[in-house]
Amino acid sequence: MSDDEVVGIVLVSHSAQVAESVAELAKGLAGGGTPVPVVPAGGTEGGGLGTSAELIAAAAAAVDRGAGVAVLTDLGSAVLTVKALLAEGDELPAGTRLVDAPFVEGAVAAVVTAATGADLDAVEAAAGDAYSYRKV
């Protein structure tokens, strides 16, 4: 994988502010590795709470660098919207995956791992491993 081919990350939340904040946090904690394209896709086109297939598809296209796109979601309908886009087959870039991971911790792990130049499998695994992070 070349430096230009890095895994892109899309963060889908019902809230634009939540998606933007998690993206900012994850990018900030990634350090000085390879710059990772991270795009929030939160809320609806009108700025309300909800999910938007159009915003998700645009975000995935924006982060696609040829190494795959990892999509992390917050709640139920965000998951369903991404699954529907994946089922349609032509709405998201090839190599787009819905990643089963906690939203905040998974996003940080995904971005940090992608910044090392890791492939999509490793990014997905790191994000999913965030389920085991213990706080006490």
PDB file of C-alpha atoms in Angstrom:
ATOM      1  CA  MET A   1       0.000   0.000   0.000  1.00  0.00           C
ATOM      2  CA  SER A   2       1.397   3.403  -0.941  1.00  0.00           C
ATOM      3  CA  ASP A   3       1.308   6.469   1.292  1.00  0.00           C
ATOM      4  CA  ASP A   4      -1.574   7.734  -0.835  1.00  0.00           C
ATOM      5  CA  GLU A   5      -3.552   4.534  -0.237  1.00  0.00           C
ATOM      6  CA  VAL A   6      -4.709   4.818   3.342  1.00  0.00           C
ATOM      7  CA  VAL A   7      -7.888   3.476   4.883  1.00  0.00           C
ATOM      8  CA  GLY A   8     -10.550   6.165   5.089  1.00  0.00           C
ATOM      9  CA  ILE A   9     -12.853   6.493   8.091  1.00  0.00           C
ATOM     10  CA  VAL A  10     -16.499   7.636   8.107  1.00  0.00           C
ATOM     11  CA  LEU A  11     -18.172   8.380  11.444  1.00  0.00           C
ATOM     12  CA  VAL A  12     -21.962   8.151  11.312  1.00  0.00           C
ATOM     13  CA  SER A  13     -23.949   9.589  14.194  1.00  0.00           C
ATOM     14  CA  HIS A  14     -27.490  10.798  14.630  1.00  0.00           C
ATOM     15  CA  SER A  15     -25.954  14.132  15.620  1.00  0.00           C
ATOM     16  CA  ALA A  16     -23.675  16.221  13.417  1.00  0.00           C
ATOM     17  CA  GLN A  17     -22.013  17.660  16.519  1.00  0.00           C
ATOM     18  CA  VAL A  18     -21.267  14.222  17.960  1.00  0.00           C
ATOM     19  CA  ALA A  19     -19.822  12.942  14.675  1.00  0.00           C
ATOM     20  CA  GLU A  20     -17.681  16.066  14.276  1.00  0.00           C
ATOM     21  CA  SER A  21     -16.413  15.909  17.860  1.00  0.00           C
ATOM     22  CA  VAL A  22     -15.484  12.232  17.655  1.00  0.00           C
ATOM     23  CA  ALA A  23     -13.695  12.857  14.356  1.00  0.00           C
ATOM     24  CA  GLU A  24     -11.737  15.732  15.917  1.00  0.00           C
ATOM     25  CA  LEU A  25     -10.815  13.619  18.952  1.00  0.00           C
ATOM     26  CA  ALA A  26      -9.711  10.621  16.891  1.00  0.00           C
ATOM     27  CA  LYS A  27      -7.608  12.719  14.515  1.00  0.00           C
ATOM     28  CA  GLY A  28      -6.058  14.573  17.439  1.00  0.00           C
ATOM     29  CA  LEU A  29      -5.033  11.359  19.165  1.00  0.00           C
ATOM     30  CA  ALA A  30      -3.609   9.778  15.996  1.00  0.00           C
ATOM     31  CA  GLY A  31      -0.389  11.719  16.397  1.00  0.00           C
ATOM     32  CA  GLY A  32       2.060  12.316  13.597  1.00  0.00           C
ATOM     33  CA  GLY A  33       1.542   9.206  11.497  1.00  0.00           C
ATOM     34  CA  THR A  34       0.117   9.084   8.014  1.00  0.00           C
ATOM     35  CA  PRO A  35      -2.719  11.612   7.680  1.00  0.00           C
ATOM     36  CA  VAL A  36      -5.976   9.671   7.712  1.00  0.00           C
ATOM     37  CA  PRO A  37      -9.036  10.960   5.880  1.00  0.00           C
ATOM     38  CA  VAL A  38     -11.802  11.076   8.483  1.00  0.00           C
ATOM     39  CA  VAL A  39     -15.194  12.543   7.633  1.00  0.00           C
ATOM     40  CA  PRO A  40     -18.166  12.861   9.985  1.00  0.00           C
ATOM     41  CA  ALA A  41     -21.601  12.074   8.542  1.00  0.00           C
ATOM     42  CA  GLY A  42     -23.925  13.155  11.291  1.00  0.00           C
ATOM     43  CA  GLY A  43     -27.522  14.184  11.367  1.00  0.00           C
ATOM     44  CA  THR A  44     -29.697  15.032   8.396  1.00  0.00           C
ATOM     45  CA  GLU A  45     -29.161  17.372   5.458  1.00  0.00           C
ATOM     46  CA  GLY A  46     -31.311  19.954   7.232  1.00  0.00           C
ATOM     47  CA  GLY A  47     -29.199  19.847  10.385  1.00  0.00           C
ATOM     48  CA  GLY A  48     -31.601  17.788  12.459  1.00  0.00           C
ATOM     49  CA  LEU A  49     -31.102  14.589  14.372  1.00  0.00           C
ATOM     50  CA  GLY A  50     -31.172  11.411  12.306  1.00  0.00           C
ATOM     51  CA  THR A  51     -29.173   9.740   9.586  1.00  0.00           C
ATOM     52  CA  SER A  52     -28.812  10.533   5.916  1.00  0.00           C
ATOM     53  CA  ALA A  53     -27.882   8.040   3.229  1.00  0.00           C
ATOM     54  CA  GLU A  54     -26.762  10.941   1.048  1.00  0.00           C
ATOM     55  CA  LEU A  55     -24.392  12.332   3.690  1.00  0.00           C
ATOM     56  CA  ILE A  56     -22.966   8.870   4.371  1.00  0.00           C
ATOM     57  CA  ALA A  57     -22.380   8.140   0.670  1.00  0.00           C
ATOM     58  CA  ALA A  58     -20.738  11.542   0.140  1.00  0.00           C
ATOM     59  CA  ALA A  59     -18.491  11.039   3.184  1.00  0.00           C
ATOM     60  CA  ALA A  60     -17.418   7.580   1.989  1.00  0.00           C
ATOM     61  CA  ALA A  61     -16.572   8.946  -1.460  1.00  0.00           C
ATOM     62  CA  ALA A  62     -14.591  11.787   0.142  1.00  0.00           C
ATOM     63  CA  VAL A  63     -12.366   9.486   2.230  1.00  0.00           C
ATOM     64  CA  ASP A  64     -11.804   6.753  -0.357  1.00  0.00           C
ATOM     65  CA  ARG A  65      -8.079   6.542  -1.161  1.00  0.00           C
ATOM     66  CA  GLY A  66      -8.093   3.015  -2.578  1.00  0.00           C
ATOM     67  CA  ALA A  67      -7.338   1.082   0.620  1.00  0.00           C
ATOM     68  CA  GLY A  68     -10.932   0.700   1.776  1.00  0.00           C
ATOM     69  CA  VAL A  69     -13.348   2.668   3.895  1.00  0.00           C
ATOM     70  CA  ALA A  70     -14.245   1.807   7.496  1.00  0.00           C
ATOM     71  CA  VAL A  71     -17.658   3.080   8.583  1.00  0.00           C
ATOM     72  CA  LEU A  72     -18.398   3.322  12.305  1.00  0.00           C
ATOM     73  CA  THR A  73     -21.891   4.124  13.552  1.00  0.00           C
ATOM     74  CA  ASP A  74     -23.517   5.136  16.800  1.00  0.00           C
ATOM     75  CA  LEU A  75     -27.080   3.764  17.044  1.00  0.00           C
ATOM     76  CA  GLY A  76     -29.675   1.541  15.355  1.00  0.00           C
ATOM     77  CA  SER A  77     -30.894   3.479  12.334  1.00  0.00           C
ATOM     78  CA  ALA A  78     -27.363   4.572  11.489  1.00  0.00           C
ATOM     79  CA  VAL A  79     -26.439   0.891  11.264  1.00  0.00           C
ATOM     80  CA  LEU A  80     -29.525   0.139   9.171  1.00  0.00           C
ATOM     81  CA  THR A  81     -28.818   3.016   6.800  1.00  0.00           C
ATOM     82  CA  VAL A  82     -25.241   1.858   6.195  1.00  0.00           C
ATOM     83  CA  LYS A  83     -26.405  -1.743   5.722  1.00  0.00           C
ATOM     84  CA  ALA A  84     -28.953  -0.570   3.145  1.00  0.00           C
ATOM     85  CA  LEU A  85     -26.289   1.389   1.263  1.00  0.00           C
ATOM     86  CA  LEU A  86     -23.978  -1.626   1.265  1.00  0.00           C
ATOM     87  CA  ALA A  87     -26.802  -3.871   0.032  1.00  0.00           C
ATOM     88  CA  GLU A  88     -27.476  -1.571  -2.916  1.00  0.00           C
ATOM     89  CA  GLY A  89     -23.943  -2.271  -4.052  1.00  0.00           C
ATOM     90  CA  ASP A  90     -23.193   0.917  -5.966  1.00  0.00           C
ATOM     91  CA  GLU A  91     -23.798   3.655  -3.413  1.00  0.00           C
ATOM     92  CA  LEU A  92     -20.505   3.280  -1.518  1.00  0.00           C
ATOM     93  CA  PRO A  93     -16.946   2.839  -2.800  1.00  0.00           C
ATOM     94  CA  ALA A  94     -15.683  -0.703  -3.299  1.00  0.00           C
ATOM     95  CA  GLY A  95     -14.027  -1.928  -0.130  1.00  0.00           C
ATOM     96  CA  THR A  96     -16.397  -0.121   2.229  1.00  0.00           C
ATOM     97  CA  ARG A  97     -17.138  -1.974   5.473  1.00  0.00           C
ATOM     98  CA  LEU A  98     -19.488  -1.414   8.344  1.00  0.00           C
ATOM     99  CA  VAL A  99     -17.285  -1.922  11.402  1.00  0.00           C
ATOM    100  CA  ASP A 100     -18.755  -3.417  14.564  1.00  0.00           C
ATOM    101  CA  ALA A 101     -17.118  -1.272  17.244  1.00  0.00           C
ATOM    102  CA  PRO A 102     -17.972   1.167  20.020  1.00  0.00           C
ATOM    103  CA  PHE A 103     -18.339   4.599  18.470  1.00  0.00           C
ATOM    104  CA  VAL A 104     -15.820   6.736  20.370  1.00  0.00           C
ATOM    105  CA  GLU A 105     -13.204   4.172  21.406  1.00  0.00           C
ATOM    106  CA  GLY A 106     -13.530   2.335  18.095  1.00  0.00           C
ATOM    107  CA  ALA A 107     -13.099   5.534  16.104  1.00  0.00           C
ATOM    108  CA  VAL A 108      -9.924   6.410  17.977  1.00  0.00           C
ATOM    109  CA  ALA A 109      -8.526   2.904  17.514  1.00  0.00           C
ATOM    110  CA  ALA A 110      -9.450   2.896  13.817  1.00  0.00           C
ATOM    111  CA  VAL A 111      -7.839   6.255  13.075  1.00  0.00           C
ATOM    112  CA  VAL A 112      -4.703   5.520  15.117  1.00  0.00           C
ATOM    113  CA  THR A 113      -4.300   2.163  13.365  1.00  0.00           C
ATOM    114  CA  ALA A 114      -4.957   3.604   9.904  1.00  0.00           C
ATOM    115  CA  ALA A 115      -2.311   6.267  10.613  1.00  0.00           C
ATOM    116  CA  THR A 116       0.286   3.491  10.861  1.00  0.00           C
ATOM    117  CA  GLY A 117      -0.480   2.511   7.270  1.00  0.00           C
ATOM    118  CA  ALA A 118      -2.375  -0.617   8.321  1.00  0.00           C
ATOM    119  CA  ASP A 119      -4.816  -2.265   5.931  1.00  0.00           C
ATOM    120  CA  LEU A 120      -8.605  -2.382   6.303  1.00  0.00           C
ATOM    121  CA  ASP A 121      -8.582  -5.751   8.101  1.00  0.00           C
ATOM    122  CA  ALA A 122      -6.227  -4.390  10.773  1.00  0.00           C
ATOM    123  CA  VAL A 123      -8.220  -1.161  11.127  1.00  0.00           C
ATOM    124  CA  GLU A 124     -11.433  -3.150  11.544  1.00  0.00           C
ATOM    125  CA  ALA A 125      -9.815  -5.483  14.093  1.00  0.00           C
ATOM    126  CA  ALA A 126      -8.402  -2.609  16.154  1.00  0.00           C
ATOM    127  CA  ALA A 127     -11.744  -0.832  16.234  1.00  0.00           C
ATOM    128  CA  GLY A 128     -13.567  -4.013  17.239  1.00  0.00           C
ATOM    129  CA  ASP A 129     -11.015  -4.731  19.956  1.00  0.00           C
ATOM    130  CA  ALA A 130     -12.133  -1.493  21.603  1.00  0.00           C
ATOM    131  CA  TYR A 131     -15.108  -3.436  23.004  1.00  0.00           C
ATOM    132  CA  SER A 132     -12.675  -4.993  25.472  1.00  0.00           C
ATOM    133  CA  TYR A 133     -11.258  -1.710  26.813  1.00  0.00           C
ATOM    134  CA  ARG A 134     -11.860  -1.722  30.553  1.00  0.00           C
ATOM    135  CA  LYS A 135     -12.205   1.444  32.570  1.00  0.00           C
ATOM    136  CA  VAL A 136     -12.018  -0.104  36.018  1.00  0.00           C
TER     137      VAL A 136
END
